[in-house]
Amino acid sequence: MNSTTIIGIAGGSGSGKTSVTNEIMKNLEGHSVALLAQDYYYKDQSHLTFDERLETNYDHPFAFDNDLLIENLNDLRNGKQIEVPTYDYSNHTRSDKTIAFEPKDVIIVEGIFALENKTLRDLMDVKIYVDTDADLRILRRLLRDTEERGRTMDSVINQYLNVVRPMHNQFIEPTKRYADIIIPEGGSNKVAIDIMTTKIQTLVSKQ
C-alpha cells in the first residue's frame, strides 16, 4: 500500500483551523483525503462521577487521549481500518459509538493541541499553525457558542478569560515553533493555502 501523508493543523480556538482544513481538502480533490479531528479523542471519563467530569478542563492537553490517536494513525499508515471514538458531551465522557475510518492518501489531524505532543508531531509530514489575533478568536468563539450552543455571553467571556486564554498562552501558542508553515488569518489567506496545497500534492504524488 502507498504511504499515507499526515498533515497536522493546530491553532487556538476560533483561529480558523476548520476553514483552512476545508480549503485544503477541497483543493485536493482527486485524492482520498479525510479529517481526523483531535476532538474525537477526549479521554474516557466513565470512571469519574458526573460532578467530577464537570470539572474537566477541555482546553488542557491532559484532556486528550493522544496514545489512542497515535495508535490509530500508525494503524492507518499500515493500511488498517480503525474505529474512531466519539464523545458524549452531555455526559462528559466517551460514547459507546465509534466511526469506521478507512486508510486514505492524506489524513488531516486538526485540533488545538495537534502540535503539542512530540510523538504525534513526529508522525506528521507537514505541520501547520493557524495564527489569528486574539480579538478575532474570541469574537468567533462568542458567536459560535451563543448561536450554536445556547451559551450566554457572560459564560463564554468568563470561560475565555479564566480558562481558554491562559491555556492558549501556556500550551497552544508555544506550539507555533514546531510548525513548518504558519498561516495568518486562517481560511481567508488564499496564498498560504495554495502554497500549502501544492506542497501536499507534491508529497502525495511521490507515494
Coordinates of N, CA, C and O in Angstrom, one line a residue, residues 111-182:
G111 N -6.7 20.1 15.4 CA -7.1 20.3 16.8 C -6.2 21.4 17.5 O -5.1 21.7 17.0
I112 N -6.7 21.9 18.6 CA -5.9 23.0 19.3 C -4.5 22.5 19.7 O -3.6 23.2 19.7
F113 N -4.5 21.2 20.1 CA -3.2 20.6 20.5 C -2.6 19.7 19.5 O -1.8 18.8 19.9
A114 N -2.9 19.8 18.3 CA -2.4 18.9 17.2 C -0.8 18.8 17.2 O -0.2 17.8 16.9
L115 N -0.2 20.0 17.6 CA 1.3 20.0 17.6 C 1.9 19.9 19.0 O 3.1 20.1 19.1
E116 N 1.2 19.7 20.0 CA 1.7 19.7 21.4 C 2.5 18.5 21.8 O 3.5 18.6 22.5
N117 N 2.0 17.3 21.3 CA 2.7 16.1 21.7 C 3.8 15.7 20.7 O 3.5 15.6 19.5
K118 N 5.0 15.5 21.2 CA 6.1 15.2 20.3 C 5.9 13.9 19.5 O 6.2 13.9 18.3
T119 N 5.5 12.9 20.1 CA 5.3 11.6 19.4 C 4.3 11.8 18.2 O 4.4 11.3 17.1
L120 N 3.2 12.6 18.5 CA 2.2 12.9 17.5 C 2.8 13.7 16.4 O 2.6 13.4 15.2
R121 N 3.6 14.7 16.7 CA 4.2 15.6 15.7 C 5.1 14.8 14.8 O 5.2 15.0 13.6
D122 N 5.8 13.8 15.4 CA 6.8 13.1 14.6 C 6.2 12.2 13.6 O 6.8 11.7 12.6
L123 N 4.8 11.9 13.7 CA 4.1 11.2 12.7 C 3.7 12.0 11.5 O 3.3 11.5 10.5
M124 N 3.8 13.4 11.7 CA 3.3 14.3 10.7 C 4.3 14.6 9.6 O 5.5 14.9 9.9
D125 N 3.8 14.6 8.3 CA 4.7 15.0 7.2 C 4.7 16.5 7.1 O 5.7 17.1 6.6
V126 N 3.6 17.2 7.4 CA 3.5 18.7 7.3 C 2.8 19.1 8.6 O 1.8 18.6 9.0
K127 N 3.4 20.2 9.2 CA 2.8 20.7 10.4 C 2.4 22.2 10.2 O 3.3 23.0 9.8
I128 N 1.1 22.5 10.4 CA 0.6 23.9 10.1 C 0.1 24.5 11.4 O -0.6 23.8 12.2
Y129 N 0.4 25.8 11.6 CA -0.2 26.5 12.7 C -1.0 27.7 12.2 O -0.5 28.5 11.4
V130 N -2.3 27.8 12.5 CA -3.1 28.9 12.1 C -3.1 30.0 13.1 O -3.5 29.8 14.3
D131 N -2.5 31.1 12.7 CA -2.2 32.1 13.7 C -3.2 33.3 13.5 O -3.1 34.0 12.5
T132 N -4.1 33.5 14.4 CA -5.1 34.5 14.3 C -5.2 35.4 15.5 O -5.0 34.8 16.6
D133 N -5.3 36.7 15.4 CA -5.3 37.6 16.5 C -6.4 37.2 17.6 O -7.5 36.7 17.2
A134 N -6.1 37.4 18.8 CA -6.9 37.0 19.9 C -8.3 37.7 19.8 O -9.3 37.1 20.2
D135 N -8.4 38.9 19.4 CA -9.7 39.6 19.3 C -10.6 38.9 18.3 O -11.8 38.7 18.6
L136 N -10.1 38.5 17.2 CA -10.9 37.7 16.2 C -11.3 36.4 16.8 O -12.4 35.9 16.6
R137 N -10.4 35.7 17.5 CA -10.7 34.4 18.0 C -11.8 34.4 19.1 O -12.7 33.6 19.0
I138 N -11.8 35.4 20.0 CA -12.8 35.5 21.0 C -14.2 35.9 20.4 O -15.2 35.3 20.7
L139 N -14.2 36.7 19.3 CA -15.4 37.1 18.7 C -16.0 35.9 18.0 O -17.3 35.7 18.1
R140 N -15.2 35.1 17.3 CA -15.7 33.9 16.6 C -16.3 32.9 17.6 O -17.3 32.3 17.4
R141 N -15.5 32.7 18.7 CA -16.0 31.8 19.8 C -17.3 32.3 20.4 O -18.2 31.5 20.7
L142 N -17.4 33.6 20.6 CA -18.6 34.2 21.2 C -19.8 33.9 20.3 O -20.9 33.5 20.8
L143 N -19.7 34.2 19.0 CA -20.8 34.0 18.1 C -21.1 32.5 18.0 O -22.3 32.1 18.1
R144 N -20.1 31.6 17.9 CA -20.4 30.2 17.8 C -21.1 29.7 19.1 O -22.1 29.0 19.0
D145 N -20.6 30.0 20.3 CA -21.2 29.4 21.5 C -22.5 30.0 21.9 O -23.3 29.3 22.5
T146 N -22.8 31.2 21.5 CA -24.1 31.8 21.8 C -25.1 31.4 20.8 O -26.3 31.0 21.1
E147 N -24.7 31.3 19.5 CA -25.7 31.0 18.4 C -25.9 29.5 18.3 O -27.0 29.0 18.1
E148 N -24.8 28.7 18.4 CA -24.9 27.3 18.1 C -25.0 26.4 19.3 O -25.6 25.3 19.3
R149 N -24.6 26.9 20.5 CA -24.5 26.1 21.7 C -25.4 26.6 22.8 O -25.3 26.0 23.9
G150 N -26.1 27.7 22.6 CA -27.0 28.1 23.6 C -26.4 28.7 24.8 O -27.1 28.8 25.9
R151 N -25.2 29.1 24.7 CA -24.5 29.7 25.9 C -24.8 31.2 26.0 O -25.1 31.8 25.1
T152 N -24.7 31.7 27.3 CA -24.9 33.1 27.5 C -23.5 33.8 27.2 O -22.5 33.2 27.3
M153 N -23.6 35.1 26.8 CA -22.4 35.9 26.5 C -21.5 35.9 27.7 O -20.3 35.8 27.6
D154 N -22.1 36.1 28.9 CA -21.3 36.2 30.2 C -20.5 34.9 30.4 O -19.3 34.9 30.8
S155 N -21.2 33.8 30.2 CA -20.5 32.5 30.5 C -19.3 32.2 29.5 O -18.3 31.7 29.9
V156 N -19.5 32.7 28.2 CA -18.5 32.5 27.2 C -17.3 33.4 27.6 O -16.1 33.0 27.5
I157 N -17.6 34.6 27.9 CA -16.5 35.6 28.3 C -15.7 35.1 29.5 O -14.5 35.1 29.5
N158 N -16.5 34.7 30.5 CA -15.8 34.2 31.8 C -14.9 33.0 31.5 O -13.8 32.9 32.0
Q159 N -15.5 32.1 30.7 CA -14.7 30.9 30.4 C -13.4 31.3 29.6 O -12.3 30.7 29.8
Y160 N -13.6 32.2 28.7 CA -12.4 32.7 27.9 C -11.3 33.3 28.7 O -10.2 32.9 28.6
L161 N -11.7 34.2 29.6 CA -10.8 34.9 30.5 C -10.1 34.0 31.5 O -8.9 34.1 31.8
N162 N -10.9 33.0 32.1 CA -10.4 32.2 33.2 C -9.7 30.9 32.7 O -8.9 30.4 33.5
V163 N -10.1 30.4 31.5 CA -9.6 29.1 31.1 C -9.0 29.2 29.7 O -7.8 28.9 29.6
V164 N -9.8 29.6 28.7 CA -9.3 29.5 27.3 C -8.0 30.3 27.1 O -7.1 29.8 26.5
R165 N -8.1 31.6 27.5 CA -6.9 32.5 27.3 C -5.7 32.0 28.0 O -4.6 31.9 27.3
P166 N -5.7 31.7 29.3 CA -4.5 31.3 29.9 C -3.9 29.9 29.4 O -2.7 29.7 29.2
M167 N -4.9 29.0 29.0 CA -4.4 27.7 28.4 C -3.8 28.0 27.1 O -2.8 27.3 26.7
H168 N -4.4 28.9 26.3 CA -3.8 29.2 25.0 C -2.4 29.7 25.1 O -1.5 29.3 24.4
N169 N -2.2 30.7 26.0 CA -0.9 31.3 26.2 C 0.1 30.3 26.7 O 1.3 30.3 26.3
Q170 N -0.3 29.4 27.6 CA 0.6 28.4 28.2 C 0.9 27.2 27.3 O 2.1 26.8 27.2
F171 N -0.1 26.7 26.6 CA 0.1 25.4 25.9 C 0.0 25.5 24.4 O 0.6 24.7 23.7
I172 N -0.9 26.4 23.8 CA -1.1 26.3 22.4 C -0.2 27.3 21.6 O 0.5 26.8 20.7
E173 N -0.1 28.5 22.0 CA 0.8 29.5 21.3 C 2.2 29.0 21.2 O 2.8 29.1 20.1
P174 N 2.8 28.3 22.3 CA 4.2 27.9 22.2 C 4.4 26.8 21.1 O 5.5 26.6 20.6
T175 N 3.3 26.1 20.7 CA 3.5 25.0 19.7 C 3.7 25.6 18.3 O 4.1 24.9 17.3
K176 N 3.6 26.9 18.1 CA 3.8 27.6 16.8 C 5.2 27.3 16.3 O 5.5 27.2 15.1
R177 N 6.1 27.2 17.3 CA 7.5 27.0 16.9 C 7.8 25.6 16.2 O 8.8 25.4 15.6
Y178 N 6.9 24.7 16.4 CA 7.0 23.4 15.7 C 6.5 23.3 14.3 O 6.7 22.4 13.6
A179 N 5.8 24.4 13.9 CA 5.1 24.4 12.6 C 6.1 24.6 11.4 O 7.1 25.3 11.5
D180 N 5.8 23.8 10.3 CA 6.6 24.0 9.1 C 6.1 25.3 8.4 O 6.9 26.0 7.7
I181 N 4.8 25.6 8.6 CA 4.3 26.8 8.0 C 3.2 27.4 8.9 O 2.5 26.7 9.5
I182 N 3.3 28.7 9.1 CA 2.3 29.5 9.9 C 1.4 30.2 8.9 O 1.8 31.0 8.1

